[in-house]
Amino acid sequence: MKITCNKNELTNALQIVARAVASKPQTPILSGIYLRAEGTTLELQATNYEIGLVARIEAEIEEAGELTVGGRYFQEVVRKLPGENVKLACTADEKIVHIESAMAKFTLLSMNAAEFPTIQPLKGNLDFAIKDNILRDLIKKTVFACSNDEARPVFTGCSLEVTENKVTMAATNTHRLSVKSETFDQSIGNIKVIIPSRILQELLHNMSSDIPTDVKISCSYNQISFSFDNLYMTSRLIEGQFPNYRGVIPPEFATHVKTDTASFAAAVDRISLIARAGVYNTIKLEFAGDQIHITSNNPEIGNAEEYIPAEIDGPDIAIAFNAQYIIDVLKNIDSKTCRIGLNQPLSPASIQEEDDDSFVYIVTPVRTNH
């Protein structure tokens, strides 16, 4: 293999695929990045068997071929090269990769490319396309509510449910639930799977185009793939039954509140400075008159309070929450004002965007002693 490519493009591609390089690989080959040069394209691959990432860049290819090289060192070397272009060369019998850029020359030991478990395009039983801005919104509004507790795998991913022309994503850690749906003009099909939050975070990280582009999604019973621009991502699905979350969403609320999203977020963030030292990071919200009274009290540190204006319709109510659960959702609300629905001090509450019923966030209150 003998190629020349742009250093920045190679660095960016390496940055993407390196995120799938296993930190504690099951076999040494999984610590490597696989490169294949063909036609005018250099393809880079990495996998840890859970997720697989593929990036493609343009290259001048003198000799087509493939190689696998230790991911960590290769990425570091390329990133620090001095020139605009990089030359890579490796012969079949020699176990060395030659790297040249401007006046710098490196050699790295290569691994056996034939041993690398190359990522093949997934043949799914459901294939559909979705605009990246819509998919971005579906992920952004849900993935933050996933659990980090590996002991309960179904809660560490997002449920993706496709029913005819409606796509719904949902995430819960049992204390909060975030649901976002999108309706299409035509029927897509039917499927219900749980996608690991990690691949969704990768997707969010890489879907950054200003002009909406199609993301092709392919789904089988145990795998899912996403393809857009020059990227291809694949992931195992989480096995298990996602809980029936629809029953958790209260059908109606006694008290309806409207307030400025940014003011509410900033106030909760400030008051939570005192709450953070506590076990449950608890803040108390009192909805009365035309304002929300936010308080936090910690006997060992001090206390904090703040009032913010609000439109309140219904009985007054005082309710306590984990501050982080409120901050997380407000960060992901795009409307200037938000709606809050409340029933009893120990009943779940809802937070929604101003006039978008396709997104709902349900949060369970915290029981307090005062």
Coordinates of C-alpha atoms in Angstrom, one line a residue:
M1 CA 0.0 0.0 0.0
K2 CA 1.3 3.4 -0.9
I3 CA -0.8 6.6 -0.6
T4 CA -0.8 10.4 0.0
C5 CA -3.6 12.2 1.7
N6 CA -4.4 15.5 3.4
K7 CA -3.1 15.6 7.0
N8 CA -6.2 17.4 8.5
E9 CA -8.6 15.0 6.8
L10 CA -6.7 12.0 8.1
T11 CA -6.5 13.5 11.6
N12 CA -10.3 14.1 11.6
A13 CA -11.1 10.6 10.3
L14 CA -8.8 9.1 12.9
Q15 CA -10.4 11.1 15.7
I16 CA -13.8 9.6 14.7
V17 CA -12.8 6.0 14.4
A18 CA -10.4 6.0 17.4
R19 CA -13.5 6.3 19.6
A20 CA -14.2 2.6 18.8
V21 CA -10.7 1.4 19.6
A22 CA -11.0 -0.9 22.6
S23 CA -9.2 0.5 25.7
K24 CA -8.9 -3.1 27.1
P25 CA -9.1 -5.2 24.0
Q26 CA -10.2 -8.8 24.1
T27 CA -7.6 -9.5 21.4
P28 CA -4.5 -7.3 20.5
I29 CA -5.9 -6.7 16.9
L30 CA -8.8 -4.7 18.4
S31 CA -6.3 -2.1 19.6
G32 CA -5.6 -1.3 16.0
I33 CA -7.0 0.8 13.2
Y34 CA -7.6 -0.9 9.9
L35 CA -6.9 1.1 6.7
R36 CA -7.9 0.1 3.2
A37 CA -6.9 2.0 0.1
E38 CA -8.8 1.5 -3.2
G39 CA -9.6 3.7 -6.2
T40 CA -9.4 7.2 -4.8
T41 CA -10.6 6.4 -1.3
L42 CA -8.9 5.6 2.0
E43 CA -11.2 3.8 4.4
L44 CA -10.4 3.7 8.2
Q45 CA -12.1 1.2 10.5
A46 CA -12.1 0.5 14.3
T47 CA -14.3 -1.8 16.4
N48 CA -14.6 -3.1 19.9
Y49 CA -17.3 -5.6 18.9
E50 CA -19.9 -3.4 20.6
I51 CA -19.6 -0.5 18.1
G52 CA -17.9 -0.2 14.8
L53 CA -16.9 3.1 13.2
V54 CA -15.9 3.6 9.5
A55 CA -14.6 6.9 8.0
R56 CA -13.6 7.6 4.4
I57 CA -11.4 10.3 2.9
E58 CA -10.0 11.0 -0.5
A59 CA -6.4 10.0 -1.2
E60 CA -3.9 9.7 -4.0
I61 CA -3.4 6.0 -4.2
E62 CA -0.2 4.7 -5.9
E63 CA -0.6 1.2 -4.6
A64 CA -3.9 -0.2 -3.3
G65 CA -3.8 -2.4 -0.2
E66 CA -4.7 -2.8 3.4
L67 CA -2.9 -2.5 6.8
T68 CA -3.6 -2.4 10.5
V69 CA -1.6 -0.2 12.8
G70 CA -1.8 0.4 16.6
G71 CA -4.5 3.0 17.0
R72 CA -3.1 5.1 19.9
Y73 CA 0.3 5.8 18.5
F74 CA -0.8 6.2 14.9
Q75 CA -3.4 8.8 15.9
E76 CA -0.8 10.7 18.0
V77 CA 1.8 10.7 15.3
V78 CA -0.5 11.9 12.6
R79 CA -1.9 14.7 14.7
K80 CA 1.6 16.1 15.4
L81 CA 3.0 15.8 11.9
P82 CA 4.4 19.1 10.5
G83 CA 3.2 19.1 6.9
E84 CA -0.1 19.5 5.0
N85 CA 0.1 16.1 3.5
V86 CA 0.9 12.6 4.8
K87 CA 2.5 9.7 2.9
L88 CA 1.8 6.2 4.1
A89 CA 3.6 3.1 2.7
C90 CA 3.7 -0.5 3.7
T91 CA 4.8 -3.6 1.8
A92 CA 3.1 -7.0 2.2
D93 CA 6.2 -8.8 3.6
E94 CA 7.4 -6.0 5.8
K95 CA 5.6 -5.5 9.2
I96 CA 6.3 -1.8 9.2
V97 CA 4.2 1.3 8.2
H98 CA 6.3 4.2 6.9
I99 CA 4.8 7.7 7.6
E100 CA 6.2 10.8 6.1
S101 CA 5.2 14.5 6.3
A102 CA 7.3 17.5 5.4
M103 CA 10.7 16.7 7.0
A104 CA 9.4 14.2 9.5
K105 CA 9.6 10.4 9.1
F106 CA 8.2 7.7 11.4
T107 CA 7.9 4.0 11.2
L108 CA 5.4 2.1 13.3
L109 CA 5.1 -1.7 13.6
S110 CA 2.0 -2.9 11.8
M111 CA -0.4 -5.8 12.7
N112 CA -1.7 -8.6 10.6
A113 CA -4.5 -6.9 8.5
A114 CA -6.1 -10.3 7.7
E115 CA -6.9 -10.8 11.4
F116 CA -8.9 -7.5 11.7
P117 CA -12.7 -8.2 12.0
T118 CA -13.6 -5.8 9.1
I119 CA -17.0 -4.1 9.3
Q120 CA -19.3 -5.2 6.6
P121 CA -22.5 -3.3 5.5
L122 CA -25.4 -4.5 7.6
K123 CA -28.2 -6.3 5.8
G124 CA -31.2 -5.2 7.9
N125 CA -34.8 -6.3 7.8
L126 CA -35.8 -2.7 8.0
D127 CA -34.1 0.1 6.1
F128 CA -35.2 3.8 6.2
A129 CA -33.8 7.3 5.8
I130 CA -34.2 10.2 8.1
K131 CA -32.9 13.8 7.9
D132 CA -30.0 14.3 10.2
N133 CA -31.5 17.4 11.9
I134 CA -34.6 15.4 12.8
L135 CA -32.5 12.4 14.1
R136 CA -30.3 14.9 16.0
D137 CA -33.4 16.3 17.8
L138 CA -34.8 12.8 18.6
I139 CA -31.4 11.8 20.2
K140 CA -30.7 15.2 21.9
K141 CA -34.1 15.2 23.6
T142 CA -33.8 11.7 25.0
V143 CA -30.3 10.3 25.4
F144 CA -29.5 12.4 28.4
A145 CA -32.1 10.6 30.4
C146 CA -30.5 7.2 30.0
S147 CA -29.1 5.4 33.0
N148 CA -25.3 4.7 33.5
D149 CA -26.0 1.6 35.6
E150 CA -24.6 -1.3 33.6
A151 CA -26.4 -3.8 35.9
R152 CA -29.7 -2.9 34.2
P153 CA -28.7 -2.8 30.5
V154 CA -32.2 -1.9 29.1
F155 CA -32.1 1.5 30.9
T156 CA -28.6 2.4 29.4
G157 CA -30.1 2.8 25.9
C158 CA -32.9 4.6 24.1
S159 CA -36.0 2.8 22.9
L160 CA -36.5 3.4 19.1
E161 CA -40.0 2.5 18.0
V162 CA -41.2 2.8 14.4
T163 CA -44.9 2.3 13.8
E164 CA -45.9 3.0 10.2
N165 CA -45.2 6.8 9.8
K166 CA -44.3 7.6 13.4
V167 CA -40.8 7.4 15.0
T168 CA -40.6 7.6 18.8
M169 CA -37.5 7.6 20.9
A170 CA -37.7 7.2 24.7
A171 CA -35.1 7.0 27.6
T172 CA -35.5 6.4 31.3
N173 CA -33.4 5.7 34.4
T174 CA -36.6 4.9 36.3
H175 CA -36.6 8.3 38.1
R176 CA -37.2 10.3 34.9
L177 CA -38.4 9.7 31.4
S178 CA -37.9 11.6 28.2
V179 CA -40.0 10.9 25.1
K180 CA -39.7 12.6 21.6
S181 CA -41.6 11.6 18.5
E182 CA -41.7 12.6 14.9
T183 CA -44.3 12.0 12.2
F184 CA -43.5 11.4 8.5
D185 CA -45.5 11.8 5.4
Q186 CA -45.1 8.1 4.4
S187 CA -45.0 4.8 6.2
I188 CA -41.5 3.6 7.2
G189 CA -42.3 0.2 8.7
N190 CA -42.5 -1.3 12.1
I191 CA -39.7 -2.0 14.6
K192 CA -39.0 -1.8 18.3
V193 CA -35.4 -1.9 19.5
I194 CA -33.1 -0.5 22.2
I195 CA -30.0 1.4 21.0
P196 CA -27.0 1.8 23.4
S197 CA -26.6 5.5 24.4
R198 CA -22.9 5.4 23.4
I199 CA -23.5 5.0 19.7
L200 CA -26.2 7.7 19.9
Q201 CA -23.7 10.1 21.6
E202 CA -21.3 9.3 18.7
L203 CA -23.9 10.1 16.2
L204 CA -24.8 13.4 17.9
H205 CA -21.1 14.3 17.9
N206 CA -20.7 13.7 14.2
M207 CA -24.0 15.0 12.7
S208 CA -22.9 18.6 12.3
S209 CA -23.9 19.6 8.8
D210 CA -25.7 22.9 8.3
I211 CA -27.8 21.6 5.4
P212 CA -30.1 18.6 6.3
T213 CA -28.7 15.4 4.8
D214 CA -30.1 11.9 4.8
V215 CA -29.0 9.4 7.4
K216 CA -29.6 5.8 6.2
I217 CA -30.6 3.5 9.0
S218 CA -30.5 -0.3 8.7
C219 CA -31.8 -2.5 11.5
S220 CA -31.7 -6.2 12.1
Y221 CA -32.8 -8.1 15.2
N222 CA -29.5 -7.5 17.1
Q223 CA -27.7 -4.8 15.2
I224 CA -28.2 -1.2 13.8
S225 CA -26.2 0.9 11.4
F226 CA -26.2 4.6 10.5
S227 CA -24.7 5.8 7.2
F228 CA -24.2 9.5 6.2
D229 CA -21.6 11.7 4.5
N230 CA -18.4 9.7 4.6
L231 CA -19.2 7.9 7.8
Y232 CA -20.7 4.5 8.6
M233 CA -21.5 3.4 12.2
T234 CA -22.7 0.1 13.5
S235 CA -23.7 -1.1 16.9
R236 CA -25.1 -4.0 18.8
L237 CA -28.6 -3.5 20.1
I238 CA -29.4 -4.0 23.8
E239 CA -31.4 -7.2 24.4
G240 CA -34.4 -7.1 26.7
Q241 CA -37.8 -5.5 27.0
F242 CA -38.1 -1.7 27.4
P243 CA -40.7 -0.8 30.0
N244 CA -44.1 0.3 29.0
Y245 CA -43.4 4.0 29.7
R246 CA -46.7 5.4 28.3
G247 CA -48.5 4.4 31.5
V248 CA -46.1 6.6 33.5
I249 CA -47.2 9.8 31.7
P250 CA -50.0 11.4 33.7
P251 CA -53.1 12.0 31.5
E252 CA -53.8 15.5 33.0
F253 CA -52.4 18.0 35.5
A254 CA -54.1 20.1 38.1
T255 CA -51.5 23.0 38.0
H256 CA -50.1 24.4 34.8
V257 CA -47.1 26.7 34.8
K258 CA -45.4 28.7 32.1
T259 CA -42.0 30.3 32.7
D260 CA -38.9 31.6 30.9
T261 CA -36.7 28.6 30.1
A262 CA -33.3 30.4 30.4
S263 CA -34.2 32.2 33.7
F264 CA -35.5 29.0 35.2
A265 CA -32.4 27.0 34.1
A266 CA -30.0 29.7 35.5
A267 CA -31.9 29.9 38.8
V268 CA -32.0 26.2 39.4
D269 CA -28.3 26.0 38.5
R270 CA -27.4 28.6 41.1
I271 CA -29.6 27.2 43.8
S272 CA -28.2 23.7 43.2
L273 CA -24.7 24.9 44.2
I274 CA -25.9 24.4 47.8
A275 CA -27.8 21.2 47.0
R276 CA -25.0 19.4 45.3
A277 CA -23.3 18.4 48.5
G278 CA -26.5 16.5 49.6
V279 CA -27.1 12.9 48.7
Y280 CA -30.1 13.6 46.4
N281 CA -29.1 17.1 45.2
T282 CA -32.5 18.3 46.3
I283 CA -34.1 21.6 45.5
K284 CA -37.6 22.7 46.6
L285 CA -39.9 24.5 44.2
E286 CA -43.0 26.4 45.5
F287 CA -45.4 27.4 42.8
A288 CA -47.8 30.2 44.1
G289 CA -49.2 33.5 42.9
D290 CA -47.2 34.6 39.9
Q291 CA -43.8 33.2 40.8
I292 CA -41.7 30.1 41.5
H293 CA -39.8 30.1 44.8
I294 CA -36.7 27.9 44.5
T295 CA -34.9 27.0 47.7
S296 CA -32.1 24.7 48.9
N297 CA -31.0 24.1 52.4
N298 CA -27.9 22.2 53.6
P299 CA -27.2 22.4 57.4
E300 CA -23.5 21.9 56.8
I301 CA -23.1 24.6 54.1
G302 CA -25.9 27.1 54.2
N303 CA -29.0 27.9 52.1
A304 CA -30.1 29.6 49.0
E305 CA -33.3 31.0 47.6
E306 CA -34.5 32.7 44.4
Y307 CA -37.8 33.9 42.9
I308 CA -38.6 33.8 39.2
P309 CA -41.8 35.1 37.6
A310 CA -44.2 32.5 36.1
E311 CA -47.8 32.2 34.9
I312 CA -49.5 29.7 37.2
D313 CA -52.9 28.2 36.6
G314 CA -54.3 25.9 39.3
P315 CA -53.7 25.1 43.0
D316 CA -50.5 26.2 44.7
I317 CA -48.0 23.4 45.2
A318 CA -44.6 22.8 46.8
I319 CA -42.5 20.0 45.4
A320 CA -38.9 18.8 45.6
F321 CA -36.7 17.5 42.8
N322 CA -33.1 16.3 42.1
A323 CA -31.8 19.6 40.7
Q324 CA -29.7 17.8 38.0
Y325 CA -32.8 16.2 36.6
I326 CA -34.3 19.7 36.0
I327 CA -31.1 21.2 34.7
D328 CA -30.6 18.3 32.2
V329 CA -34.0 18.8 30.5
L330 CA -33.8 22.6 30.5
K331 CA -30.5 22.4 28.6
N332 CA -32.3 20.5 25.8
I333 CA -35.4 22.7 25.5
D334 CA -35.3 24.9 22.4
S335 CA -38.3 27.2 23.1
K336 CA -38.0 30.5 24.9
T337 CA -40.7 29.5 27.5
C338 CA -41.4 26.1 28.9
R339 CA -44.5 24.4 30.4
I340 CA -44.6 22.5 33.7
G341 CA -47.5 20.2 34.7
L342 CA -48.0 19.3 38.4
N343 CA -50.5 17.3 40.4
Q344 CA -49.5 16.3 44.0
P345 CA -46.2 16.9 45.9
L346 CA -45.3 13.2 45.4
S347 CA -46.7 12.7 41.9
P348 CA -44.6 12.8 38.7
A349 CA -44.4 16.2 37.0
S350 CA -43.9 17.1 33.4
I351 CA -41.7 19.6 31.6
Q352 CA -42.4 20.4 27.9
E353 CA -41.6 23.0 25.2
E354 CA -43.9 25.9 24.7
D355 CA -46.0 24.5 22.0
D356 CA -44.6 21.2 21.1
D357 CA -46.6 18.1 22.2
S358 CA -44.2 15.7 20.4
F359 CA -41.7 16.0 23.4
V360 CA -42.5 15.3 27.0
Y361 CA -40.2 14.9 30.0
I362 CA -41.5 13.3 33.2
V363 CA -39.7 13.6 36.5
T364 CA -40.4 11.9 39.8
P365 CA -40.2 14.2 42.9
V366 CA -38.0 13.6 45.9
R367 CA -39.5 13.0 49.3
T368 CA -38.3 15.6 51.8
N369 CA -38.5 15.8 55.6
H370 CA -39.6 19.4 55.6

